[in-house]
């Protein structure tokens, strides 16, 4: 069989030759002591990109999100987010298990958010109810098909948070894609949020790592929370060097992944299975009206060397990334359209 075309996720990328060289030559130290120069440089660089005082390198996006949530929501208090948000869908109940955080959700509507509805959900102190302490949004939205929240929506949510006296957190695992798709400066996004998490190991192609972004005081506390959660790393500069290389070389090229996703979407559109308009690197498939379910589609595609992610019985997903070139997209289109045509 020819080389596998892996469209399950953008987490499957392998380091490029230049990234491997950066990792091999990284100047390292003990990060738990704050003595790894590559980690310190990465944290300072990312904080500056988003216009915040500080950042903290963490092993995963889930840990970065959960650290950030503990910074803004005390135990026994409430987080608001949408029902398909990564923080309540794919993080295995961590907000409750680690932070003692109660979560309440609004109905998922792809990557969209109604600020007025969110404002109406906020519970103030008193009334013998769990008080709301933070609102979380996802940019871009994974289960929302890579949807990009418009800047005006985020600005409206900032006003909601300010009027209610609550924090606003951004799960920005793929915020780089939103930045490239809409042209919004990273610092403009950063100014809207009290805390952010951003990922280096998805579209940017680094092997490991995310960062928590916030104030200097928040990040000092975040360092303690990270250690408690088992996230203290030693000579992590090898990984931080990969992240710095990705930031320097792989952000503008995300537009290529968006173009590949658009090609996939255009080919699949005639079958009426697209769950939403494709804006970035995620192509969501709704198979509720198809003759085959998500597992059957994935099995048939795998047999021909194309890997598809199964998100539910009738929900599948294709994700483009730097390890799938135009020839790979051509092959995926040929295989998937043949399967879908029956």
mmCIF file of C-alpha atoms in Angstrom:
data_model
loop_
_atom_site.group_PDB
_atom_site.id
_atom_site.type_symbol
_atom_site.label_atom_id
_atom_site.label_comp_id
_atom_site.label_asym_id
_atom_site.label_seq_id
_atom_site.Cartn_x
_atom_site.Cartn_y
_atom_site.Cartn_z
ATOM 1 C CA UNK A 1 0.000 0.000 0.000
ATOM 2 C CA UNK A 2 1.141 3.541 -0.712
ATOM 3 C CA UNK A 3 1.907 5.935 2.131
ATOM 4 C CA UNK A 4 -0.994 6.394 4.520
ATOM 5 C CA UNK A 5 -2.935 9.668 4.233
ATOM 6 C CA UNK A 6 -3.723 10.448 7.861
ATOM 7 C CA UNK A 7 -6.570 12.957 8.186
ATOM 8 C CA UNK A 8 -7.597 11.984 11.725
ATOM 9 C CA UNK A 9 -6.024 15.038 13.375
ATOM 10 C CA UNK A 10 -3.331 17.675 13.049
ATOM 11 C CA UNK A 11 -1.704 16.134 16.143
ATOM 12 C CA UNK A 12 -0.157 13.354 14.039
ATOM 13 C CA UNK A 13 2.510 15.542 12.412
ATOM 14 C CA UNK A 14 6.182 14.696 12.773
ATOM 15 C CA UNK A 15 8.942 17.264 13.371
ATOM 16 C CA UNK A 16 10.553 18.665 10.233
ATOM 17 C CA UNK A 17 14.284 18.428 9.655
ATOM 18 C CA UNK A 18 14.745 22.059 10.710
ATOM 19 C CA UNK A 19 12.714 21.491 13.854
ATOM 20 C CA UNK A 20 14.757 18.405 14.736
ATOM 21 C CA UNK A 21 17.921 20.439 14.320
ATOM 22 C CA UNK A 22 16.566 23.139 16.632
ATOM 23 C CA UNK A 23 15.711 20.494 19.207
ATOM 24 C CA UNK A 24 19.125 18.836 18.968
ATOM 25 C CA UNK A 25 20.976 22.103 19.527
ATOM 26 C CA UNK A 26 18.707 23.578 22.215
ATOM 27 C CA UNK A 27 20.330 25.118 25.284
ATOM 28 C CA UNK A 28 18.598 23.459 28.231
ATOM 29 C CA UNK A 29 18.365 23.525 32.019
ATOM 30 C CA UNK A 30 15.984 22.422 34.768
ATOM 31 C CA UNK A 31 12.633 24.072 34.085
ATOM 32 C CA UNK A 32 11.182 23.248 37.520
ATOM 33 C CA UNK A 33 13.901 25.531 38.878
ATOM 34 C CA UNK A 34 13.070 28.044 36.149
ATOM 35 C CA UNK A 35 16.524 27.503 34.648
ATOM 36 C CA UNK A 36 15.789 26.237 31.150
ATOM 37 C CA UNK A 37 16.694 29.097 28.785
ATOM 38 C CA UNK A 38 14.750 27.706 25.823
ATOM 39 C CA UNK A 39 11.579 27.328 27.893
ATOM 40 C CA UNK A 40 11.980 30.801 29.365
ATOM 41 C CA UNK A 41 12.429 32.258 25.882
ATOM 42 C CA UNK A 42 9.358 30.436 24.555
ATOM 43 C CA UNK A 43 7.207 31.609 27.450
ATOM 44 C CA UNK A 44 8.319 35.230 27.041
ATOM 45 C CA UNK A 45 7.784 35.104 23.274
ATOM 46 C CA UNK A 46 4.257 33.685 23.478
ATOM 47 C CA UNK A 47 3.216 36.079 26.252
ATOM 48 C CA UNK A 48 4.415 39.001 24.133
ATOM 49 C CA UNK A 49 2.603 37.727 21.018
ATOM 50 C CA UNK A 50 -0.706 37.908 22.885
ATOM 51 C CA UNK A 51 0.080 41.104 24.799
ATOM 52 C CA UNK A 52 0.113 39.478 28.238
ATOM 53 C CA UNK A 53 2.670 39.603 31.016
ATOM 54 C CA UNK A 54 3.608 35.938 31.248
ATOM 55 C CA UNK A 55 3.076 32.395 30.003
ATOM 56 C CA UNK A 56 3.751 28.867 31.233
ATOM 57 C CA UNK A 57 4.802 25.868 29.150
ATOM 58 C CA UNK A 58 2.710 22.750 29.824
ATOM 59 C CA UNK A 59 2.855 19.208 28.417
ATOM 60 C CA UNK A 60 -0.625 19.251 26.878
ATOM 61 C CA UNK A 61 -3.529 21.430 25.854
ATOM 62 C CA UNK A 62 -5.810 19.746 28.355
ATOM 63 C CA UNK A 63 -3.435 20.538 31.207
ATOM 64 C CA UNK A 64 -3.042 24.125 30.004
ATOM 65 C CA UNK A 65 -6.816 24.566 29.882
ATOM 66 C CA UNK A 66 -7.329 23.057 33.311
ATOM 67 C CA UNK A 67 -4.598 25.178 34.875
ATOM 68 C CA UNK A 68 -6.186 28.281 33.364
ATOM 69 C CA UNK A 69 -9.643 27.344 34.622
ATOM 70 C CA UNK A 70 -8.317 26.870 38.154
ATOM 71 C CA UNK A 71 -6.842 30.367 37.935
ATOM 72 C CA UNK A 72 -10.232 31.955 37.303
ATOM 73 C CA UNK A 73 -12.802 29.613 38.922
ATOM 74 C CA UNK A 74 -12.507 28.725 42.634
ATOM 75 C CA UNK A 75 -13.616 25.245 43.796
ATOM 76 C CA UNK A 76 -17.387 24.966 44.075
ATOM 77 C CA UNK A 77 -17.990 27.791 41.615
ATOM 78 C CA UNK A 78 -19.161 27.742 38.022
ATOM 79 C CA UNK A 79 -17.771 27.792 34.497
ATOM 80 C CA UNK A 80 -20.025 28.532 31.511
ATOM 81 C CA UNK A 81 -19.178 27.124 28.079
ATOM 82 C CA UNK A 82 -20.878 25.452 25.132
ATOM 83 C CA UNK A 83 -21.907 21.804 25.276
ATOM 84 C CA UNK A 84 -19.337 20.750 22.653
ATOM 85 C CA UNK A 85 -16.435 22.668 24.199
ATOM 86 C CA UNK A 86 -13.184 20.743 24.507
ATOM 87 C CA UNK A 87 -12.937 21.618 28.210
ATOM 88 C CA UNK A 88 -16.100 19.622 28.972
ATOM 89 C CA UNK A 89 -16.026 17.086 26.135
ATOM 90 C CA UNK A 90 -12.464 15.796 25.785
ATOM 91 C CA UNK A 91 -10.819 16.588 29.114
ATOM 92 C CA UNK A 92 -12.321 13.666 31.050
ATOM 93 C CA UNK A 93 -14.127 15.674 33.719
ATOM 94 C CA UNK A 94 -10.885 17.361 34.784
ATOM 95 C CA UNK A 95 -12.536 20.651 35.767
ATOM 96 C CA UNK A 96 -14.549 18.830 38.427
ATOM 97 C CA UNK A 97 -11.917 16.250 39.354
ATOM 98 C CA UNK A 98 -8.948 18.618 39.725
ATOM 99 C CA UNK A 99 -10.499 22.035 40.248
ATOM 100 C CA UNK A 100 -13.784 21.251 41.976
ATOM 101 C CA UNK A 101 -15.390 23.352 39.257
ATOM 102 C CA UNK A 102 -19.064 23.095 38.376
ATOM 103 C CA UNK A 103 -19.745 23.447 34.642
ATOM 104 C CA UNK A 104 -22.948 24.604 32.958
ATOM 105 C CA UNK A 105 -23.324 24.670 29.193
ATOM 106 C CA UNK A 106 -25.326 26.383 26.523
ATOM 107 C CA UNK A 107 -26.532 24.337 23.504
ATOM 108 C CA UNK A 108 -23.784 23.784 20.962
ATOM 109 C CA UNK A 109 -24.412 25.500 17.639
ATOM 110 C CA UNK A 110 -21.169 24.790 15.846
ATOM 111 C CA UNK A 111 -18.605 27.495 16.362
ATOM 112 C CA UNK A 112 -21.184 30.211 16.995
ATOM 113 C CA UNK A 113 -22.066 31.948 20.287
ATOM 114 C CA UNK A 114 -24.977 34.259 21.182
ATOM 115 C CA UNK A 115 -23.568 36.794 23.697
ATOM 116 C CA UNK A 116 -27.057 37.766 24.913
ATOM 117 C CA UNK A 117 -27.856 34.142 25.736
ATOM 118 C CA UNK A 118 -24.574 33.801 27.619
ATOM 119 C CA UNK A 119 -25.293 37.000 29.559
ATOM 120 C CA UNK A 120 -28.687 35.621 30.608
ATOM 121 C CA UNK A 121 -27.042 32.448 31.939
ATOM 122 C CA UNK A 122 -24.628 34.180 34.332
ATOM 123 C CA UNK A 123 -25.563 33.534 37.958
ATOM 124 C CA UNK A 124 -24.527 36.213 40.461
ATOM 125 C CA UNK A 125 -23.641 35.617 44.100
ATOM 126 C CA UNK A 126 -26.534 34.800 46.399
ATOM 127 C CA UNK A 127 -29.838 33.089 45.747
ATOM 128 C CA UNK A 128 -28.381 29.779 47.036
ATOM 129 C CA UNK A 129 -27.124 28.952 43.552
ATOM 130 C CA UNK A 130 -23.646 28.216 42.265
ATOM 131 C CA UNK A 131 -22.179 31.591 41.222
ATOM 132 C CA UNK A 132 -20.638 31.967 37.784
ATOM 133 C CA UNK A 133 -16.956 32.909 37.834
ATOM 134 C CA UNK A 134 -15.848 32.471 34.211
ATOM 135 C CA UNK A 135 -16.970 32.012 30.619
ATOM 136 C CA UNK A 136 -14.916 29.859 28.241
ATOM 137 C CA UNK A 137 -14.899 29.900 24.440
ATOM 138 C CA UNK A 138 -12.957 27.864 21.889
ATOM 139 C CA UNK A 139 -11.083 29.445 18.976
ATOM 140 C CA UNK A 140 -11.141 27.735 16.525
ATOM 141 C CA UNK A 141 -13.855 25.303 17.556
ATOM 142 C CA UNK A 142 -12.943 21.637 17.200
ATOM 143 C CA UNK A 143 -16.385 20.009 17.229
ATOM 144 C CA UNK A 144 -17.723 23.153 15.567
ATOM 145 C CA UNK A 145 -15.855 22.166 12.420
ATOM 146 C CA UNK A 146 -12.947 24.544 12.857
ATOM 147 C CA UNK A 147 -15.332 27.491 13.059
ATOM 148 C CA UNK A 148 -13.880 30.929 13.766
ATOM 149 C CA UNK A 149 -15.638 33.136 16.288
ATOM 150 C CA UNK A 150 -15.856 36.637 14.777
ATOM 151 C CA UNK A 151 -13.965 39.402 16.550
ATOM 152 C CA UNK A 152 -17.204 41.315 17.172
ATOM 153 C CA UNK A 153 -18.682 38.282 18.981
ATOM 154 C CA UNK A 154 -15.630 37.991 21.208
ATOM 155 C CA UNK A 155 -15.774 41.723 21.936
ATOM 156 C CA UNK A 156 -19.428 41.353 22.926
ATOM 157 C CA UNK A 157 -18.533 38.462 25.240
ATOM 158 C CA UNK A 158 -15.827 40.620 26.805
ATOM 159 C CA UNK A 159 -18.483 43.219 27.593
ATOM 160 C CA UNK A 160 -20.717 40.490 29.061
ATOM 161 C CA UNK A 161 -17.869 39.291 31.283
ATOM 162 C CA UNK A 162 -16.992 42.817 32.417
ATOM 163 C CA UNK A 163 -20.593 43.711 33.237
ATOM 164 C CA UNK A 164 -21.039 40.476 35.190
ATOM 165 C CA UNK A 165 -17.666 40.693 36.926
ATOM 166 C CA UNK A 166 -16.521 37.291 35.651
ATOM 167 C CA UNK A 167 -13.442 36.122 33.771
ATOM 168 C CA UNK A 168 -13.229 35.195 30.086
ATOM 169 C CA UNK A 169 -11.019 32.244 29.086
ATOM 170 C CA UNK A 170 -10.039 31.208 25.568
ATOM 171 C CA UNK A 171 -9.232 27.629 24.672
ATOM 172 C CA UNK A 172 -7.035 28.782 21.824
ATOM 173 C CA UNK A 173 -5.549 25.449 20.814
ATOM 174 C CA UNK A 174 -6.014 26.431 17.164
ATOM 175 C CA UNK A 175 -6.164 30.207 17.565
ATOM 176 C CA UNK A 176 -3.303 30.401 15.054
ATOM 177 C CA UNK A 177 -5.772 29.184 12.402
ATOM 178 C CA UNK A 178 -8.256 31.908 13.345
ATOM 179 C CA UNK A 179 -5.466 34.487 13.142
ATOM 180 C CA UNK A 180 -4.546 33.340 9.627
ATOM 181 C CA UNK A 181 -8.150 32.934 8.443
ATOM 182 C CA UNK A 182 -9.496 36.293 9.658
ATOM 183 C CA UNK A 183 -6.300 38.336 9.888
ATOM 184 C CA UNK A 184 -6.963 39.354 13.497
ATOM 185 C CA UNK A 185 -3.648 40.114 15.255
ATOM 186 C CA UNK A 186 -2.804 37.727 18.072
ATOM 187 C CA UNK A 187 -2.428 40.661 20.473
ATOM 188 C CA UNK A 188 -5.963 41.788 19.623
ATOM 189 C CA UNK A 189 -7.261 38.358 20.562
ATOM 190 C CA UNK A 190 -5.117 38.362 23.684
ATOM 191 C CA UNK A 191 -6.505 41.687 24.886
ATOM 192 C CA UNK A 192 -9.986 40.194 25.114
ATOM 193 C CA UNK A 193 -9.188 37.346 27.513
ATOM 194 C CA UNK A 194 -8.120 37.028 31.133
ATOM 195 C CA UNK A 195 -6.470 33.700 30.362
ATOM 196 C CA UNK A 196 -5.704 31.734 27.225
ATOM 197 C CA UNK A 197 -4.307 28.341 26.353
ATOM 198 C CA UNK A 198 -2.525 27.921 23.014
ATOM 199 C CA UNK A 199 -1.217 24.712 21.469
ATOM 200 C CA UNK A 200 2.014 24.118 19.575
ATOM 201 C CA UNK A 201 1.478 20.436 18.720
ATOM 202 C CA UNK A 202 -1.522 20.688 16.396
ATOM 203 C CA UNK A 203 -1.330 22.748 13.220
ATOM 204 C CA UNK A 204 2.046 24.229 14.099
ATOM 205 C CA UNK A 205 3.620 20.777 14.025
ATOM 206 C CA UNK A 206 5.623 20.703 17.257
ATOM 207 C CA UNK A 207 5.775 17.273 18.937
ATOM 208 C CA UNK A 208 4.566 18.333 22.406
ATOM 209 C CA UNK A 209 3.323 21.337 24.300
ATOM 210 C CA UNK A 210 0.844 24.098 25.044
ATOM 211 C CA UNK A 211 1.050 27.311 27.025
ATOM 212 C CA UNK A 212 -1.100 29.032 29.626
ATOM 213 C CA UNK A 213 -1.146 32.814 29.157
ATOM 214 C CA UNK A 214 -2.116 35.416 31.747
ATOM 215 C CA UNK A 215 -0.807 37.995 34.187
ATOM 216 C CA UNK A 216 2.497 37.549 35.999
ATOM 217 C CA UNK A 217 0.622 36.856 39.229
ATOM 218 C CA UNK A 218 -1.587 34.258 37.547
ATOM 219 C CA UNK A 219 1.339 32.479 35.942
ATOM 220 C CA UNK A 220 3.228 32.302 39.219
ATOM 221 C CA UNK A 221 0.233 30.469 40.675
ATOM 222 C CA UNK A 222 -0.093 28.419 37.480
ATOM 223 C CA UNK A 223 3.437 27.110 38.014
ATOM 224 C CA UNK A 224 2.340 25.719 41.378
ATOM 225 C CA UNK A 225 -0.806 24.145 39.872
ATOM 226 C CA UNK A 226 1.213 22.589 37.050
ATOM 227 C CA UNK A 227 3.542 20.926 39.563
ATOM 228 C CA UNK A 228 0.565 19.643 41.561
ATOM 229 C CA UNK A 229 -0.884 18.101 38.405
ATOM 230 C CA UNK A 230 2.392 16.354 37.584
ATOM 231 C CA UNK A 231 3.325 18.710 34.772
ATOM 232 C CA UNK A 232 6.692 19.895 36.031
ATOM 233 C CA UNK A 233 9.303 19.110 33.374
ATOM 234 C CA UNK A 234 13.074 19.174 33.631
ATOM 235 C CA UNK A 235 15.175 19.727 30.473
ATOM 236 C CA UNK A 236 12.070 20.723 28.547
ATOM 237 C CA UNK A 237 14.025 23.113 26.352
ATOM 238 C CA UNK A 238 14.306 20.351 23.764
ATOM 239 C CA UNK A 239 10.527 20.586 23.374
ATOM 240 C CA UNK A 240 10.399 24.354 23.757
ATOM 241 C CA UNK A 241 12.912 24.701 20.918
ATOM 242 C CA UNK A 242 10.512 22.818 18.659
ATOM 243 C CA UNK A 243 7.750 25.224 19.657
ATOM 244 C CA UNK A 244 9.880 28.277 18.947
ATOM 245 C CA UNK A 245 10.818 26.843 15.548
ATOM 246 C CA UNK A 246 7.124 26.270 14.799
ATOM 247 C CA UNK A 247 6.247 29.853 15.704
ATOM 248 C CA UNK A 248 9.006 31.169 13.468
ATOM 249 C CA UNK A 249 8.259 28.973 10.449
ATOM 250 C CA UNK A 250 4.830 27.370 10.519
ATOM 251 C CA UNK A 251 2.187 30.023 11.232
ATOM 252 C CA UNK A 252 1.744 31.596 7.747
ATOM 253 C CA UNK A 253 1.735 28.162 6.105
ATOM 254 C CA UNK A 254 -1.515 27.304 7.911
ATOM 255 C CA UNK A 255 -3.220 28.977 4.945
ATOM 256 C CA UNK A 256 -2.067 25.995 2.881
ATOM 257 C CA UNK A 257 -3.924 23.642 5.217
ATOM 258 C CA UNK A 258 -7.039 25.795 4.923
ATOM 259 C CA UNK A 259 -6.830 25.571 1.133
ATOM 260 C CA UNK A 260 -6.472 21.780 1.301
ATOM 261 C CA UNK A 261 -9.500 21.543 3.576
ATOM 262 C CA UNK A 262 -11.475 23.696 1.151
ATOM 263 C CA UNK A 263 -10.579 21.268 -1.652
ATOM 264 C CA UNK A 264 -11.808 18.332 0.419
ATOM 265 C CA UNK A 265 -15.002 20.180 1.279
ATOM 266 C CA UNK A 266 -15.660 21.083 -2.350
ATOM 267 C CA UNK A 267 -15.301 17.443 -3.383
ATOM 268 C CA UNK A 268 -17.590 16.156 -0.610
ATOM 269 C CA UNK A 269 -20.206 18.925 -0.851
ATOM 270 C CA UNK A 270 -22.240 17.238 -3.625
ATOM 271 C CA UNK A 271 -23.000 14.369 -1.243
ATOM 272 C CA UNK A 272 -24.715 16.762 1.191
ATOM 273 C CA UNK A 273 -22.671 15.623 4.190
ATOM 274 C CA UNK A 274 -20.849 18.785 5.246
ATOM 275 C CA UNK A 275 -21.904 19.701 8.788
ATOM 276 C CA UNK A 276 -20.907 23.344 8.406
ATOM 277 C CA UNK A 277 -19.034 25.782 6.178
ATOM 278 C CA UNK A 278 -15.319 24.983 6.170
ATOM 279 C CA UNK A 279 -13.239 27.966 7.251
ATOM 280 C CA UNK A 280 -9.964 26.481 8.465
ATOM 281 C CA UNK A 281 -8.379 23.001 8.484
ATOM 282 C CA UNK A 282 -11.292 20.883 9.759
ATOM 283 C CA UNK A 283 -13.893 19.266 7.496
ATOM 284 C CA UNK A 284 -16.814 17.932 9.598
ATOM 285 C CA UNK A 285 -19.082 15.251 8.155
ATOM 286 C CA UNK A 286 -22.696 14.674 9.195
ATOM 287 C CA UNK A 287 -23.640 11.145 8.113
ATOM 288 C CA UNK A 288 -27.165 11.060 9.533
ATOM 289 C CA UNK A 289 -28.625 10.858 6.018
ATOM 290 C CA UNK A 290 -25.867 8.750 4.507
ATOM 291 C CA UNK A 291 -26.124 5.049 3.690
ATOM 292 C CA UNK A 292 -23.111 4.262 5.876
ATOM 293 C CA UNK A 293 -22.231 5.346 9.396
ATOM 294 C CA UNK A 294 -18.996 6.921 10.616
ATOM 295 C CA UNK A 295 -17.357 3.627 11.593
ATOM 296 C CA UNK A 296 -18.181 2.080 8.226
ATOM 297 C CA UNK A 297 -16.798 5.101 6.393
ATOM 298 C CA UNK A 298 -13.611 5.058 8.460
ATOM 299 C CA UNK A 299 -13.123 1.305 7.951
ATOM 300 C CA UNK A 300 -13.649 1.541 4.193
ATOM 301 C CA UNK A 301 -11.286 4.501 3.908
ATOM 302 C CA UNK A 302 -8.640 2.819 6.088
ATOM 303 C CA UNK A 303 -8.696 -0.205 3.820
ATOM 304 C CA UNK A 304 -7.577 2.129 1.031
ATOM 305 C CA UNK A 305 -4.962 3.970 3.094
ATOM 306 C CA UNK A 306 -6.935 7.046 4.185
ATOM 307 C CA UNK A 307 -7.496 7.587 7.912
ATOM 308 C CA UNK A 308 -10.637 9.417 9.088
ATOM 309 C CA UNK A 309 -11.570 10.436 12.638
ATOM 310 C CA UNK A 310 -14.810 9.056 14.112
ATOM 311 C CA UNK A 311 -16.431 11.517 16.534
ATOM 312 C CA UNK A 312 -19.744 9.711 16.958
ATOM 313 C CA UNK A 313 -21.957 7.071 15.313
ATOM 314 C CA UNK A 314 -22.882 9.426 12.484
ATOM 315 C CA UNK A 315 -20.189 12.094 12.827
ATOM 316 C CA UNK A 316 -16.748 12.031 11.202
ATOM 317 C CA UNK A 317 -13.977 14.547 10.704
ATOM 318 C CA UNK A 318 -11.139 15.234 8.304
ATOM 319 C CA UNK A 319 -8.248 17.454 9.422
ATOM 320 C CA UNK A 320 -5.589 18.792 7.072
ATOM 321 C CA UNK A 321 -2.048 19.477 8.256
ATOM 322 C CA UNK A 322 1.546 19.889 7.148
ATOM 323 C CA UNK A 323 2.181 16.152 6.741
ATOM 324 C CA UNK A 324 -0.476 15.752 4.030
ATOM 325 C CA UNK A 325 0.547 17.314 0.719
ATOM 326 C CA UNK A 326 -1.563 18.066 -2.346
ATOM 327 C CA UNK A 327 -1.030 14.549 -3.698
ATOM 328 C CA UNK A 328 -2.347 13.167 -0.421
ATOM 329 C CA UNK A 329 -5.431 15.355 -0.702
ATOM 330 C CA UNK A 330 -5.970 14.146 -4.275
ATOM 331 C CA UNK A 331 -5.808 10.558 -3.081
ATOM 332 C CA UNK A 332 -8.146 11.214 -0.149
ATOM 333 C CA UNK A 333 -10.672 12.848 -2.478
ATOM 334 C CA UNK A 334 -10.557 9.887 -4.861
ATOM 335 C CA UNK A 335 -11.028 7.354 -2.069
ATOM 336 C CA UNK A 336 -13.712 9.201 -0.129
ATOM 337 C CA UNK A 337 -15.834 10.203 -3.123
ATOM 338 C CA UNK A 338 -15.724 6.620 -4.413
ATOM 339 C CA UNK A 339 -16.870 5.290 -1.018
ATOM 340 C CA UNK A 340 -19.586 7.900 -0.611
ATOM 341 C CA UNK A 341 -20.864 7.276 -4.133
ATOM 342 C CA UNK A 342 -21.443 3.643 -3.132
#
